[in-house]
Every structure is written in C-alpha cells, then in structure tokens.
Amino acid sequence: MFQKILIANRGEIALRVLRACKELGIQTVVVHSTADADAMHVRLADESVCIGPPPSRDSYLNIHQIVAACEITGADAVHPGYGFLSENAKFADILAAHNITFIGPTGDHIRIMGDKIEAKRTAKRLGIPVVPGSDGAVTDQKEAKRIAAEIGYPVIIKASAGGGGRGMKVALTEADLEIALQTASTEAGAAFGDDAVYIEKYLEKPRHIEVQVFGDGFGRGVHFGERDCSLQRRHQKVWEEAPSPALNAEERARIGGICAKAIADLGYSGAGTIEFLYENGEFYFIEMNTRLQVEHPVTEAITGIDLVHEQIRVASGGGLSVKQEDIKFNGHAIECRINAEDPRTFTPSPGTITHFHTPGGLGIRVDSGVYSGYKIPPYYDSLIGKLIVHGRNRVECMMRLRRALDEFVVDGIKTTLPLFRDLVGNADIANGDYDIHWLEKYLAKEE
Ligand code: ADP
C-alpha cells in the first residue's frame, strides 16, 4: 500500500480523495494555486505545496511543478481526480518514468480512449454496440454524403479529439451537411488542435446511460451498474441517478456484462466509465472516460462500495475488494450538481459565500469544499458541491431529496439550487420520463 498520496486537484474532489486516503491511513499531500491557499483541501491535508498562480495552465495543469512537488514531499502515488490532468496520457507516462504511481489506467489506455475514433473502433472490436457511422475520420464532402445517405439523416458530425460537447454539429438533411462538416472541423481544430471529425447517426430521443467499470489490474473486469445522466444542459450533466429509471434487470445485467468483459479483454486497470446513448431498448457506445466521474457517488450509494478506496487498492497492486457477485444494488440514489451560477441563465456567480448550511439525516451526503465565509475564485469550474440522496426506492429518494433541498442554504452568491427545487416537483421527473433534450426544452419553456 502507498505511504503518501499527492492529490493533483482542487475543490470537492480533492476533499473526496483526501477522505479516502485518511480512512486507509495514507499520508496526504495537496497541491494548490495561490488562489486556493484558503481552500478546505489545503487546510485538511497533511502537507500542501503551492505550485503556481491562479490560471490552471500555470498550476493544476503544470506537470513539472506537480512532479517536483511529489519529489519534494516523497509522495509515491498521484490521484488526479477528474478534469485537469486526469486523462492526460503524457502525465501518466511522466509519473511512471519517475517511479510514481498514477492512480488510473496506463498512458496507452488513456490515449486510445482519448481519441474518439480510435475509442469507437476499439469498442466495436471488443463487442460493445456502437452508434452507426463512419469507420474513421471523414474529410471529403462526397464521402460524407455517401455515408450519411447510407446511415440516414439526421446525422451528427463529431470531433475525434472532442470533449465537453465541443466540435459537434447536427445535419438534418443533405443540404446542411457541407456546412456542418466545415464548422465542426474548424471548431475542433480551434479547440483541440486536431480537426479530424467523424459522422454518426443522430439519435433523436436517447437517454444518456453510462456503466461504471473497473479493471482489477490482474486481467479481470467488473461493473458496478449504470447511472442515468440524461438531464443535461449544453451536454453538461446536471442531475444523475442510479439505477436508471429506464432499464430493467435483464438489460442492466446484459450491458454490464458486455462492459465488464470488454474491460477484461482490454487489460484495463482502475476505474472507468463506458458511456452510451440508449434508445428503443438499444445501447450505443459514445465514449469511455478513463477516470473517476463527478457522479460516482450515486454508484457508491447503491452499492455501498467506496470507489476511491478501490482505485487506490488497484493502483497499489492489491486488486479489488469485491468480485462481481459481491456487488449488489440497493435502493435508488440521485445527485444534484450545485453550481455557483444563476439558476436561469447559468452565468457564473463567483463571490463570497456568506452562509453555508448543508442538509443532514438518513440517506443524505454532501460533497463540497466550501464553507461560510469562503470566497469562490473566478478561475475554475463553477461546481461548489454535490448533494447525493439515497432511498430504498426512487419514490423515497425523491421525497428525501425534496426535503434536503429545502434545508440547503447557500447565501451571498447565486446557485443552481432553485432549479433542483423546481425539478423535484415536476411530473416528468417524478415519473423518470425524460431524455437528453428534456432539460433544454424545459428551460426554454420557463424563459
Ligand atoms: P463529449 O466528449 O464532447 O462530451 P460525447 O460523445 O460524450 O461528447 O457526447 C456528449 C453528448 O452529446 C451526449 O451526452 C449526447 O447528449 C450528445 N450526442 C453525442 N453523440 C450523439 C448522437 N450520435 N446522437 C445524439 N446525440 C449525441
């Protein structure tokens, strides 16, 4: 087991990882920018190292500074959290070259899944169902038209290097295709320095369903069930739940089994998420994330298993603490992402939190790095906390969520809490009857 882990992140996830390390008796080091000197993770860690000024590229993305911090403090492993360097293959390789363990998969596995065309090809080879579309990058208009006609309109053009919903364009008819191809490619080039794009069938009313997987480091793969993350705004998840209100036990076992086998065949090690669109009873792979996800706590709530403990165990060579047959699903969990944003316009609302009071009681978990008097710096993501609620079934979970949202107080800044108070009273949400476009339509109506 590791003696000392360096946490290369900030905010709620840095605290989340820190808690797991403390429980396992592992010393903790955190790195931080000058803007985060007063952050909770800095206060609670055994050691902290300031690695640079506020902009992420000079601090949380500065590989040299982070490696230097490991060497100065004698950390033997790094947990990257999510975002920042968590899916940076070069970072994983550099740590390996310094004999520091990256708590995550190998650089090669990150590379395969970071390139969406390569990821899709790999998924197909491993027997994972994929969205019909081009086999590789498409540059030529003629070829694009031929493929689109073959799979049928509407189609979506996506960036191979994509992320965060950028570089995606829908073409409803052949007349739209030329412009869509050009704009997607230009946008991808500007955002990612790689203008390769590919074509997929555009699914009109899918749900976003993702499977939590783990490779144990010894060639075995397991799955921890699915999460439904269909409530999205601008391709960003807002509300996540487990299990999905749309799947039955047979579908769950089938897709879980396919994913676990693929992870084993790939020789993957650590936590990962295989993301699908789900429509009319069919699953279509869209991408794999080779890291811990923001929404992992809903899976922890229904399985009772600490996924960060498992990540640390696997990375240290100790394998998973559970086998597939030990992973049981109990009740229902929902996560609300609380952002420092205007609940209608979603413009960021940084500033000082004058009062912060979190709900409590049975089945309530709040993961947050903020406190009363904390000043939110304007440089980073606007997520300030996550409310995760567990109940014996979805109805109980929703009742408890409503009560927890009423208790939650964040004064001094605007947050997305009022949006969740509206959603929890909505009939479609109560019925679990929503797809990936539901929230955008709902917000448009409310305007
Ligand atoms: P990113 O890595 O940029 O987030 P993804 O491939 O994960 O891109 O897709 C993000 C979101 O875009 C999905 O959750 C879904 O809402 C939408 N999307 C992606 N591919 C399709 C498709 N083929 N049909 C319909 N919607 C899609």
Tab-separated table of C-alpha atoms and ligand atoms in Angstrom:
chain	number	residue	atom	x	y	z
A	1	MET	CA	0.000	0.000	0.000
A	2	PHE	CA	1.091	3.573	-0.608
A	3	GLN	CA	2.619	5.648	2.215
A	4	LYS	CA	1.787	9.049	0.779
A	5	ILE	CA	-0.555	10.173	-1.995
A	6	LEU	CA	-0.400	13.528	-3.733
A	7	ILE	CA	-3.787	14.853	-4.845
A	8	ALA	CA	-3.453	16.837	-8.066
A	9	ASN	CA	-6.811	18.583	-7.990
A	10	ARG	CA	-8.942	21.074	-6.063
A	11	GLY	CA	-12.470	21.612	-4.765
A	12	GLU	CA	-14.851	18.873	-3.720
A	13	ILE	CA	-12.974	16.079	-5.491
A	14	ALA	CA	-9.675	16.884	-3.760
A	15	LEU	CA	-11.522	16.607	-0.452
A	16	ARG	CA	-13.264	13.410	-1.563
A	17	VAL	CA	-9.933	11.716	-2.343
A	18	LEU	CA	-8.369	13.089	0.833
A	19	ARG	CA	-11.115	11.460	2.907
A	20	ALA	CA	-10.478	8.076	1.297
A	21	CYS	CA	-6.734	8.392	1.966
A	22	LYS	CA	-7.347	9.247	5.628
A	23	GLU	CA	-9.583	6.208	6.047
A	24	LEU	CA	-6.880	4.000	4.568
A	25	GLY	CA	-4.203	5.533	6.835
A	26	ILE	CA	-2.304	7.078	3.919
A	27	GLN	CA	-0.500	10.427	4.305
A	28	THR	CA	-1.798	13.181	2.013
A	29	VAL	CA	-0.182	15.983	0.074
A	30	VAL	CA	-2.204	18.512	-1.889
A	31	VAL	CA	-1.002	20.978	-4.459
A	32	HIS	CA	-2.733	24.310	-4.942
A	33	SER	CA	-2.610	27.594	-6.792
A	34	THR	CA	-2.201	30.921	-4.987
A	35	ALA	CA	-5.973	31.439	-5.438
A	36	ASP	CA	-6.676	28.297	-3.365
A	37	ALA	CA	-4.446	28.949	-0.355
A	38	ASP	CA	-7.568	29.069	1.897
A	39	ALA	CA	-9.307	26.071	0.345
A	40	MET	CA	-10.632	23.268	2.534
A	41	HIS	CA	-8.452	20.584	0.924
A	42	VAL	CA	-5.372	22.655	1.754
A	43	ARG	CA	-6.497	23.033	5.362
A	44	LEU	CA	-7.202	19.332	5.856
A	45	ALA	CA	-4.219	17.763	4.078
A	46	ASP	CA	-1.125	16.631	5.978
A	47	GLU	CA	1.075	18.685	3.650
A	48	SER	CA	0.468	21.221	0.909
A	49	VAL	CA	2.604	22.711	-1.836
A	50	CYS	CA	1.784	25.918	-3.709
A	51	ILE	CA	2.531	25.211	-7.364
A	52	GLY	CA	1.749	28.470	-9.114
A	53	PRO	CA	-0.552	31.359	-9.923
A	54	PRO	CA	-4.349	31.037	-10.412
A	55	PRO	CA	-4.606	30.108	-14.130
A	56	SER	CA	-4.874	26.306	-14.386
A	57	ARG	CA	-2.206	26.042	-17.075
A	58	ASP	CA	0.309	27.535	-14.630
A	59	SER	CA	-0.741	25.436	-11.642
A	60	TYR	CA	-3.141	22.459	-11.792
A	61	LEU	CA	-2.018	21.636	-15.341
A	62	ASN	CA	1.673	22.270	-14.728
A	63	ILE	CA	3.159	18.769	-14.909
A	64	HIS	CA	6.709	19.810	-13.972
A	65	GLN	CA	5.579	21.561	-10.815
A	66	ILE	CA	3.452	18.612	-9.763
A	67	VAL	CA	6.249	16.098	-10.326
A	68	ALA	CA	8.585	18.402	-8.362
A	69	ALA	CA	6.002	18.519	-5.530
A	70	CYS	CA	5.972	14.689	-5.472
A	71	GLU	CA	9.742	14.572	-5.243
A	72	ILE	CA	9.989	17.228	-2.535
A	73	THR	CA	7.341	15.559	-0.361
A	74	GLY	CA	8.233	11.942	-1.169
A	75	ALA	CA	4.759	11.047	-2.452
A	76	ASP	CA	4.667	7.583	-4.012
A	77	ALA	CA	1.399	8.000	-5.948
A	78	VAL	CA	-0.769	10.710	-7.508
A	79	HIS	CA	-4.554	10.804	-7.600
A	80	PRO	CA	-5.628	13.134	-10.427
A	81	GLY	CA	-9.355	13.416	-9.552
A	82	TYR	CA	-11.415	14.367	-12.625
A	83	GLY	CA	-10.720	17.120	-15.167
A	84	PHE	CA	-7.260	18.764	-15.152
A	85	LEU	CA	-4.616	16.038	-15.766
A	86	SER	CA	-6.851	13.022	-15.124
A	87	GLU	CA	-6.980	11.990	-18.787
A	88	ASN	CA	-3.556	13.247	-19.796
A	89	ALA	CA	-1.542	10.270	-21.112
A	90	LYS	CA	1.710	12.239	-21.053
A	91	PHE	CA	1.254	12.948	-17.336
A	92	ALA	CA	0.692	9.232	-16.637
A	93	ASP	CA	3.828	8.367	-18.653
A	94	ILE	CA	5.980	11.018	-16.939
A	95	LEU	CA	4.910	9.823	-13.485
A	96	ALA	CA	5.691	6.230	-14.462
A	97	ALA	CA	9.147	7.343	-15.658
A	98	HIS	CA	9.708	8.880	-12.204
A	99	ASN	CA	8.535	5.708	-10.423
A	100	ILE	CA	5.480	7.485	-9.089
A	101	THR	CA	2.190	5.587	-9.467
A	102	PHE	CA	-0.560	7.300	-11.410
A	103	ILE	CA	-3.843	6.235	-9.788
A	104	GLY	CA	-5.562	5.432	-13.052
A	105	PRO	CA	-5.021	3.346	-16.176
A	106	THR	CA	-1.844	3.234	-18.300
A	107	GLY	CA	-0.941	6.123	-20.609
A	108	ASP	CA	-1.680	3.842	-23.569
A	109	HIS	CA	-5.243	3.118	-22.442
A	110	ILE	CA	-5.836	6.845	-21.846
A	111	ARG	CA	-4.520	7.549	-25.354
A	112	ILE	CA	-6.825	5.008	-27.042
A	113	MET	CA	-9.933	6.323	-25.305
A	114	GLY	CA	-8.934	9.991	-25.660
A	115	ASP	CA	-9.156	9.690	-29.435
A	116	LYS	CA	-12.841	9.122	-30.112
A	117	ILE	CA	-12.369	7.467	-33.493
A	118	GLU	CA	-9.832	5.046	-32.016
A	119	ALA	CA	-12.066	4.526	-28.962
A	120	LYS	CA	-15.051	3.658	-31.124
A	121	ARG	CA	-13.008	1.245	-33.213
A	122	THR	CA	-11.727	-0.418	-30.051
A	123	ALA	CA	-15.224	-0.617	-28.561
A	124	LYS	CA	-16.532	-2.272	-31.708
A	125	ARG	CA	-13.662	-4.788	-31.676
A	126	LEU	CA	-14.463	-5.609	-28.026
A	127	GLY	CA	-18.100	-6.371	-28.825
A	128	ILE	CA	-19.581	-3.146	-27.427
A	129	PRO	CA	-22.535	-1.851	-29.502
A	130	VAL	CA	-21.693	1.478	-31.196
A	131	VAL	CA	-23.677	4.214	-32.991
A	132	PRO	CA	-23.811	3.502	-36.749
A	133	GLY	CA	-21.482	5.850	-38.622
A	134	SER	CA	-18.210	6.339	-40.476
A	135	ASP	CA	-15.383	3.916	-39.700
A	136	GLY	CA	-12.844	6.679	-39.322
A	137	ALA	CA	-12.241	10.366	-39.984
A	138	VAL	CA	-14.173	11.971	-42.811
A	139	THR	CA	-12.681	14.877	-44.762
A	140	ASP	CA	-14.189	14.605	-48.177
A	141	GLN	CA	-17.701	16.031	-48.789
A	142	LYS	CA	-18.560	13.305	-51.275
A	143	GLU	CA	-17.635	10.537	-48.870
A	144	ALA	CA	-19.563	12.329	-46.121
A	145	LYS	CA	-22.673	12.462	-48.287
A	146	ARG	CA	-22.369	8.789	-49.185
A	147	ILE	CA	-22.019	7.712	-45.524
A	148	ALA	CA	-24.827	9.999	-44.349
A	149	ALA	CA	-27.163	8.682	-47.025
A	150	GLU	CA	-26.274	5.139	-46.001
A	151	ILE	CA	-26.994	5.593	-42.280
A	152	GLY	CA	-29.878	8.024	-42.899
A	153	TYR	CA	-30.498	11.604	-41.714
A	154	PRO	CA	-30.295	13.269	-39.268
A	155	VAL	CA	-26.563	12.758	-38.661
A	156	ILE	CA	-24.127	14.314	-36.194
A	157	ILE	CA	-20.564	15.378	-37.004
A	158	LYS	CA	-18.245	14.923	-34.025
A	159	ALA	CA	-14.640	15.845	-33.268
A	160	SER	CA	-12.257	12.935	-32.799
A	161	ALA	CA	-10.421	14.899	-30.101
A	162	GLY	CA	-13.765	16.123	-28.679
A	163	GLY	CA	-14.728	16.818	-25.103
A	164	GLY	CA	-17.227	18.965	-23.259
A	165	GLY	CA	-19.652	18.822	-26.166
A	166	ARG	CA	-17.459	20.988	-28.436
A	167	GLY	CA	-16.981	20.428	-32.161
A	168	MET	CA	-20.407	18.750	-32.608
A	169	LYS	CA	-22.851	19.676	-35.351
A	170	VAL	CA	-26.138	18.108	-36.426
A	171	ALA	CA	-27.154	17.896	-40.095
A	172	LEU	CA	-30.877	17.307	-40.579
A	173	THR	CA	-30.671	16.914	-44.363
A	174	GLU	CA	-28.038	16.656	-47.067
A	175	ALA	CA	-28.324	20.420	-47.585
A	176	ASP	CA	-26.936	21.007	-44.045
A	177	LEU	CA	-24.114	18.505	-44.344
A	178	GLU	CA	-21.478	20.624	-46.070
A	179	ILE	CA	-21.702	23.496	-43.563
A	180	ALA	CA	-21.945	21.107	-40.581
A	181	LEU	CA	-18.806	19.277	-41.680
A	182	GLN	CA	-16.891	22.512	-42.168
A	183	THR	CA	-17.957	24.182	-38.921
A	184	ALA	CA	-17.402	21.056	-36.795
A	185	SER	CA	-13.943	20.619	-38.271
A	186	THR	CA	-12.971	24.296	-37.842
A	187	GLU	CA	-14.293	24.302	-34.270
A	188	ALA	CA	-12.397	21.087	-33.469
A	189	GLY	CA	-9.184	22.495	-34.937
A	190	ALA	CA	-9.509	25.664	-32.863
A	191	ALA	CA	-10.493	23.894	-29.610
A	192	PHE	CA	-8.274	20.800	-29.733
A	193	GLY	CA	-5.594	21.455	-32.365
A	194	ASP	CA	-6.935	18.453	-34.296
A	195	ASP	CA	-9.585	18.971	-36.958
A	196	ALA	CA	-10.428	15.289	-37.543
A	197	VAL	CA	-14.179	14.670	-37.450
A	198	TYR	CA	-16.418	11.650	-37.963
A	199	ILE	CA	-20.084	11.028	-38.726
A	200	GLU	CA	-22.681	9.262	-36.620
A	201	LYS	CA	-26.381	8.634	-36.823
A	202	TYR	CA	-28.069	11.341	-34.744
A	203	LEU	CA	-30.318	9.704	-32.174
A	204	GLU	CA	-33.371	11.882	-31.625
A	205	LYS	CA	-34.663	10.938	-28.180
A	206	PRO	CA	-31.968	8.953	-26.404
A	207	ARG	CA	-31.130	8.729	-22.747
A	208	HIS	CA	-27.530	9.004	-21.570
A	209	ILE	CA	-26.725	5.832	-19.678
A	210	GLU	CA	-23.208	5.012	-18.516
A	211	VAL	CA	-21.718	1.927	-16.933
A	212	GLN	CA	-19.183	2.143	-14.095
A	213	VAL	CA	-16.434	-0.379	-14.725
A	214	PHE	CA	-13.221	-1.428	-13.016
A	215	GLY	CA	-10.224	-3.439	-14.148
A	216	ASP	CA	-8.561	-5.101	-11.165
A	217	GLY	CA	-5.020	-4.999	-12.557
A	218	PHE	CA	-4.916	-8.813	-12.895
A	219	GLY	CA	-6.877	-9.032	-16.136
A	220	ARG	CA	-10.342	-9.195	-14.573
A	221	GLY	CA	-13.154	-6.728	-15.199
A	222	VAL	CA	-16.264	-5.936	-13.170
A	223	HIS	CA	-19.146	-3.498	-13.493
A	224	PHE	CA	-20.903	-1.507	-10.768
A	225	GLY	CA	-24.153	-0.967	-12.646
A	226	GLU	CA	-25.269	2.091	-14.544
A	227	ARG	CA	-26.020	5.765	-13.997
A	228	ASP	CA	-28.619	7.740	-15.910
A	229	CYS	CA	-27.269	11.204	-16.746
A	230	SER	CA	-29.880	12.268	-19.277
A	231	LEU	CA	-30.670	15.574	-17.581
A	232	GLN	CA	-28.125	17.788	-19.323
A	233	ARG	CA	-27.701	21.378	-20.358
A	234	ARG	CA	-25.325	22.079	-23.256
A	235	HIS	CA	-24.114	18.474	-23.000
A	236	GLN	CA	-23.183	19.067	-19.344
A	237	LYS	CA	-24.725	16.755	-16.768
A	238	VAL	CA	-26.923	18.430	-14.173
A	239	TRP	CA	-28.674	15.564	-12.318
A	240	GLU	CA	-27.606	11.920	-12.234
A	241	GLU	CA	-29.253	8.842	-10.846
A	242	ALA	CA	-28.647	5.170	-10.237
A	243	PRO	CA	-30.180	2.874	-11.245
A	244	SER	CA	-31.638	4.285	-14.474
A	245	PRO	CA	-35.441	4.553	-14.297
A	246	ALA	CA	-35.472	3.221	-17.887
A	247	LEU	CA	-33.648	-0.112	-17.541
A	248	ASN	CA	-34.864	-3.456	-16.306
A	249	ALA	CA	-32.701	-6.025	-14.511
A	250	GLU	CA	-32.136	-8.033	-17.694
A	251	GLU	CA	-30.883	-5.004	-19.663
A	252	ARG	CA	-28.684	-3.969	-16.730
A	253	ALA	CA	-27.061	-7.372	-16.481
A	254	ARG	CA	-26.619	-7.598	-20.270
A	255	ILE	CA	-24.898	-4.232	-20.799
A	256	GLY	CA	-22.944	-4.578	-17.548
A	257	GLY	CA	-21.695	-7.997	-18.632
A	258	ILE	CA	-20.618	-6.717	-22.063
A	259	CYS	CA	-18.696	-3.836	-20.437
A	260	ALA	CA	-17.010	-5.976	-17.779
A	261	LYS	CA	-15.833	-8.457	-20.412
A	262	ALA	CA	-14.525	-5.640	-22.645
A	263	ILE	CA	-12.528	-4.206	-19.726
A	264	ALA	CA	-11.004	-7.625	-19.052
A	265	ASP	CA	-10.150	-8.158	-22.740
A	266	LEU	CA	-8.576	-4.710	-22.916
A	267	GLY	CA	-6.399	-5.485	-19.876
A	268	TYR	CA	-7.602	-2.217	-18.404
A	269	SER	CA	-6.695	-1.296	-14.848
A	270	GLY	CA	-8.602	1.017	-12.491
A	271	ALA	CA	-11.878	2.911	-12.739
A	272	GLY	CA	-13.567	3.796	-15.996
A	273	THR	CA	-16.947	4.758	-17.362
A	274	ILE	CA	-18.374	3.481	-20.617
A	275	GLU	CA	-20.943	5.962	-21.896
A	276	PHE	CA	-23.915	5.041	-24.067
A	277	LEU	CA	-26.898	6.620	-25.659
A	278	TYR	CA	-29.936	4.412	-25.102
A	279	GLU	CA	-32.975	4.474	-27.363
A	280	ASN	CA	-35.753	1.926	-28.014
A	281	GLY	CA	-34.082	-0.726	-25.902
A	282	GLU	CA	-30.714	-0.455	-27.699
A	283	PHE	CA	-27.365	0.792	-26.350
A	284	TYR	CA	-24.955	2.809	-28.495
A	285	PHE	CA	-21.403	3.468	-27.238
A	286	ILE	CA	-20.337	7.117	-27.440
A	287	GLU	CA	-17.154	7.287	-25.377
A	288	MET	CA	-15.173	5.945	-22.459
A	289	ASN	CA	-13.826	8.094	-19.643
A	290	THR	CA	-10.666	6.690	-18.116
A	291	ARG	CA	-11.064	8.282	-14.692
A	292	LEU	CA	-13.356	8.796	-11.725
A	293	GLN	CA	-16.531	10.693	-12.704
A	294	VAL	CA	-18.170	13.615	-10.900
A	295	GLU	CA	-21.283	11.460	-10.456
A	296	HIS	CA	-19.551	8.403	-8.938
A	297	PRO	CA	-21.268	8.891	-5.521
A	298	VAL	CA	-24.651	7.652	-6.795
A	299	THR	CA	-22.989	4.331	-7.587
A	300	GLU	CA	-21.353	4.321	-4.138
A	301	ALA	CA	-24.749	4.987	-2.560
A	302	ILE	CA	-26.467	1.990	-4.160
A	303	THR	CA	-23.519	-0.436	-3.872
A	304	GLY	CA	-22.123	0.702	-0.507
A	305	ILE	CA	-18.611	0.498	-2.006
A	306	ASP	CA	-16.088	3.345	-1.819
A	307	LEU	CA	-14.804	3.644	-5.395
A	308	VAL	CA	-11.795	5.762	-4.420
A	309	HIS	CA	-10.683	3.063	-1.957
A	310	GLU	CA	-10.950	0.608	-4.847
A	311	GLN	CA	-8.934	2.875	-7.164
A	312	ILE	CA	-6.170	3.132	-4.571
A	313	ARG	CA	-6.189	-0.636	-3.907
A	314	VAL	CA	-5.974	-1.479	-7.611
A	315	ALA	CA	-3.213	1.075	-8.295
A	316	SER	CA	-1.146	-0.316	-5.408
A	317	GLY	CA	-1.418	-3.842	-6.830
A	318	GLY	CA	-3.869	-5.134	-4.241
A	319	GLY	CA	-6.775	-5.755	-6.639
A	320	LEU	CA	-10.426	-5.058	-5.941
A	321	SER	CA	-12.019	-5.781	-2.564
A	322	VAL	CA	-15.056	-7.298	-4.298
A	323	LYS	CA	-15.912	-9.788	-7.032
A	324	GLN	CA	-18.781	-9.261	-9.456
A	325	GLU	CA	-21.091	-11.477	-7.410
A	326	ASP	CA	-20.449	-9.367	-4.278
A	327	ILE	CA	-21.693	-6.184	-5.956
A	328	LYS	CA	-25.362	-5.788	-5.046
A	329	PHE	CA	-27.625	-2.870	-5.879
A	330	ASN	CA	-29.628	-1.449	-3.039
A	331	GLY	CA	-32.307	1.232	-3.487
A	332	HIS	CA	-32.030	4.414	-5.514
A	333	ALA	CA	-29.711	7.450	-5.479
A	334	ILE	CA	-29.845	10.892	-7.094
A	335	GLU	CA	-27.102	13.520	-7.336
A	336	CYS	CA	-27.691	17.242	-7.937
A	337	ARG	CA	-24.720	19.302	-9.075
A	338	ILE	CA	-24.746	22.578	-7.194
A	339	ASN	CA	-23.032	25.233	-9.255
A	340	ALA	CA	-22.256	28.840	-8.393
A	341	GLU	CA	-24.380	30.006	-11.306
A	342	ASP	CA	-27.570	31.896	-11.968
A	343	PRO	CA	-30.269	29.148	-11.997
A	344	ARG	CA	-31.883	30.561	-15.161
A	345	THR	CA	-29.073	31.991	-17.288
A	346	PHE	CA	-26.302	29.744	-15.887
A	347	THR	CA	-23.827	32.637	-15.873
A	348	PRO	CA	-21.134	32.032	-13.222
A	349	SER	CA	-21.659	33.752	-9.878
A	350	PRO	CA	-18.323	33.811	-8.057
A	351	GLY	CA	-18.009	35.754	-4.796
A	352	THR	CA	-18.120	35.217	-1.046
A	353	ILE	CA	-20.461	32.636	0.467
A	354	THR	CA	-21.831	34.469	3.493
A	355	HIS	CA	-23.696	31.480	4.901
A	356	PHE	CA	-23.444	27.784	4.039
A	357	HIS	CA	-25.688	25.234	5.706
A	358	THR	CA	-25.926	21.669	4.438
A	359	PRO	CA	-28.819	19.235	4.941
A	360	GLY	CA	-28.394	16.088	7.031
A	361	GLY	CA	-30.228	12.994	8.148
A	362	LEU	CA	-30.578	9.450	6.836
A	363	GLY	CA	-29.539	8.954	3.231
A	364	ILE	CA	-28.012	12.398	2.704
A	365	ARG	CA	-24.446	13.050	1.547
A	366	VAL	CA	-22.981	16.426	0.662
A	367	ASP	CA	-19.576	16.523	-1.065
A	368	SER	CA	-18.339	20.091	-1.078
A	369	GLY	CA	-15.152	22.001	-0.459
A	370	VAL	CA	-16.786	25.305	0.502
A	371	TYR	CA	-17.793	26.822	3.868
A	372	SER	CA	-19.344	30.009	5.327
A	373	GLY	CA	-17.010	32.906	4.538
A	374	TYR	CA	-15.339	31.088	1.609
A	375	LYS	CA	-14.584	33.254	-1.415
A	376	ILE	CA	-15.109	31.404	-4.698
A	377	PRO	CA	-12.266	32.269	-7.053
A	378	PRO	CA	-13.378	33.148	-10.596
A	379	TYR	CA	-10.761	30.980	-12.330
A	380	TYR	CA	-12.207	27.489	-12.137
A	381	ASP	CA	-15.262	25.324	-12.729
A	382	SER	CA	-18.416	26.597	-11.018
A	383	LEU	CA	-19.241	23.308	-9.228
A	384	ILE	CA	-19.305	24.097	-5.490
A	385	GLY	CA	-20.878	20.930	-4.217
A	386	LYS	CA	-22.922	17.818	-4.844
A	387	LEU	CA	-25.998	16.702	-2.964
A	388	ILE	CA	-26.402	12.925	-3.089
A	389	VAL	CA	-29.567	11.369	-1.715
A	390	HIS	CA	-30.284	7.672	-1.193
A	391	GLY	CA	-33.591	5.949	-0.519
A	392	ARG	CA	-34.932	2.386	-0.538
A	393	ASN	CA	-36.650	3.141	-3.832
A	394	ARG	CA	-37.000	6.060	-6.243
A	395	VAL	CA	-40.114	7.443	-4.559
A	396	GLU	CA	-38.459	7.580	-1.154
A	397	CYS	CA	-35.330	9.051	-2.730
A	398	MET	CA	-37.347	11.859	-4.354
A	399	MET	CA	-39.199	12.631	-1.103
A	400	ARG	CA	-35.915	12.829	0.756
A	401	LEU	CA	-34.353	14.944	-1.991
A	402	ARG	CA	-37.175	17.474	-1.777
A	403	ARG	CA	-36.690	17.748	1.980
A	404	ALA	CA	-32.880	18.028	1.663
A	405	LEU	CA	-33.139	20.776	-0.965
A	406	ASP	CA	-35.403	22.745	1.388
A	407	GLU	CA	-32.785	22.538	4.141
A	408	PHE	CA	-29.853	23.582	1.946
A	409	VAL	CA	-28.809	27.229	2.430
A	410	VAL	CA	-26.152	28.994	0.356
A	411	ASP	CA	-26.198	32.781	0.832
A	412	GLY	CA	-24.121	35.503	-0.818
A	413	ILE	CA	-23.961	34.007	-4.314
A	414	LYS	CA	-26.412	32.560	-6.829
A	415	THR	CA	-26.603	28.777	-7.132
A	416	THR	CA	-28.486	26.166	-9.139
A	417	LEU	CA	-30.409	25.031	-6.001
A	418	PRO	CA	-33.694	26.717	-7.129
A	419	LEU	CA	-33.572	24.739	-10.400
A	420	PHE	CA	-33.483	21.451	-8.467
A	421	ARG	CA	-36.356	22.588	-6.219
A	422	ASP	CA	-38.386	23.061	-9.422
A	423	LEU	CA	-37.283	19.779	-10.970
A	424	VAL	CA	-38.117	17.686	-7.906
A	425	GLY	CA	-41.745	18.837	-8.188
A	426	ASN	CA	-42.062	18.132	-11.932
A	427	ALA	CA	-44.304	15.268	-13.065
A	428	ASP	CA	-41.976	14.026	-15.852
A	429	ILE	CA	-39.058	13.903	-13.438
A	430	ALA	CA	-41.216	12.153	-10.840
A	431	ASN	CA	-42.076	9.540	-13.474
A	432	GLY	CA	-38.473	9.228	-14.670
A	433	ASP	CA	-39.795	10.170	-18.073
A	434	TYR	CA	-37.074	12.286	-19.703
A	435	ASP	CA	-34.416	12.091	-22.434
A	436	ILE	CA	-31.232	14.095	-23.124
A	437	HIS	CA	-33.216	17.020	-24.586
A	438	TRP	CA	-35.800	17.267	-21.805
A	439	LEU	CA	-33.987	19.837	-19.644
A	440	GLU	CA	-33.174	22.222	-22.510
A	441	LYS	CA	-36.820	22.156	-23.605
A	442	TYR	CA	-37.996	22.711	-20.030
A	443	LEU	CA	-35.636	25.676	-19.574
A	444	ALA	CA	-36.737	27.209	-22.890
A	445	LYS	CA	-40.380	26.990	-21.755
A	446	GLU	CA	-39.607	28.637	-18.405
A	447	GLU	CA	-37.979	31.687	-20.015
B	1	ADP	P1	-18.110	14.978	-25.265
B	1	ADP	O1	-16.885	14.159	-25.009
B	1	ADP	O2	-17.802	16.241	-26.022
B	1	ADP	O3	-18.916	15.207	-24.039
B	1	ADP	P2	-19.880	12.796	-26.175
B	1	ADP	O4	-19.573	11.921	-27.323
B	1	ADP	O5	-19.753	12.215	-24.806
B	1	ADP	O6	-19.010	14.142	-26.309
B	1	ADP	O7	-21.342	13.375	-26.337
B	1	ADP	C1	-21.855	14.336	-25.461
B	1	ADP	C2	-23.344	14.470	-25.627
B	1	ADP	O8	-23.672	14.822	-26.984
B	1	ADP	C3	-24.132	13.197	-25.361
B	1	ADP	O9	-24.394	13.006	-23.987
B	1	ADP	C4	-25.387	13.494	-26.160
B	1	ADP	O10	-26.180	14.421	-25.441
B	1	ADP	C5	-24.870	14.191	-27.407
B	1	ADP	N1	-24.572	13.225	-28.511
B	1	ADP	C6	-23.374	12.672	-28.806
B	1	ADP	N2	-23.478	11.807	-29.861
B	1	ADP	C7	-24.776	11.800	-30.223
B	1	ADP	C8	-25.543	11.095	-31.239
B	1	ADP	N3	-24.992	10.222	-32.080
B	1	ADP	N4	-26.891	11.343	-31.311
B	1	ADP	C9	-27.466	12.229	-30.463
B	1	ADP	N5	-26.815	12.913	-29.509
B	1	ADP	C10	-25.494	12.713	-29.373
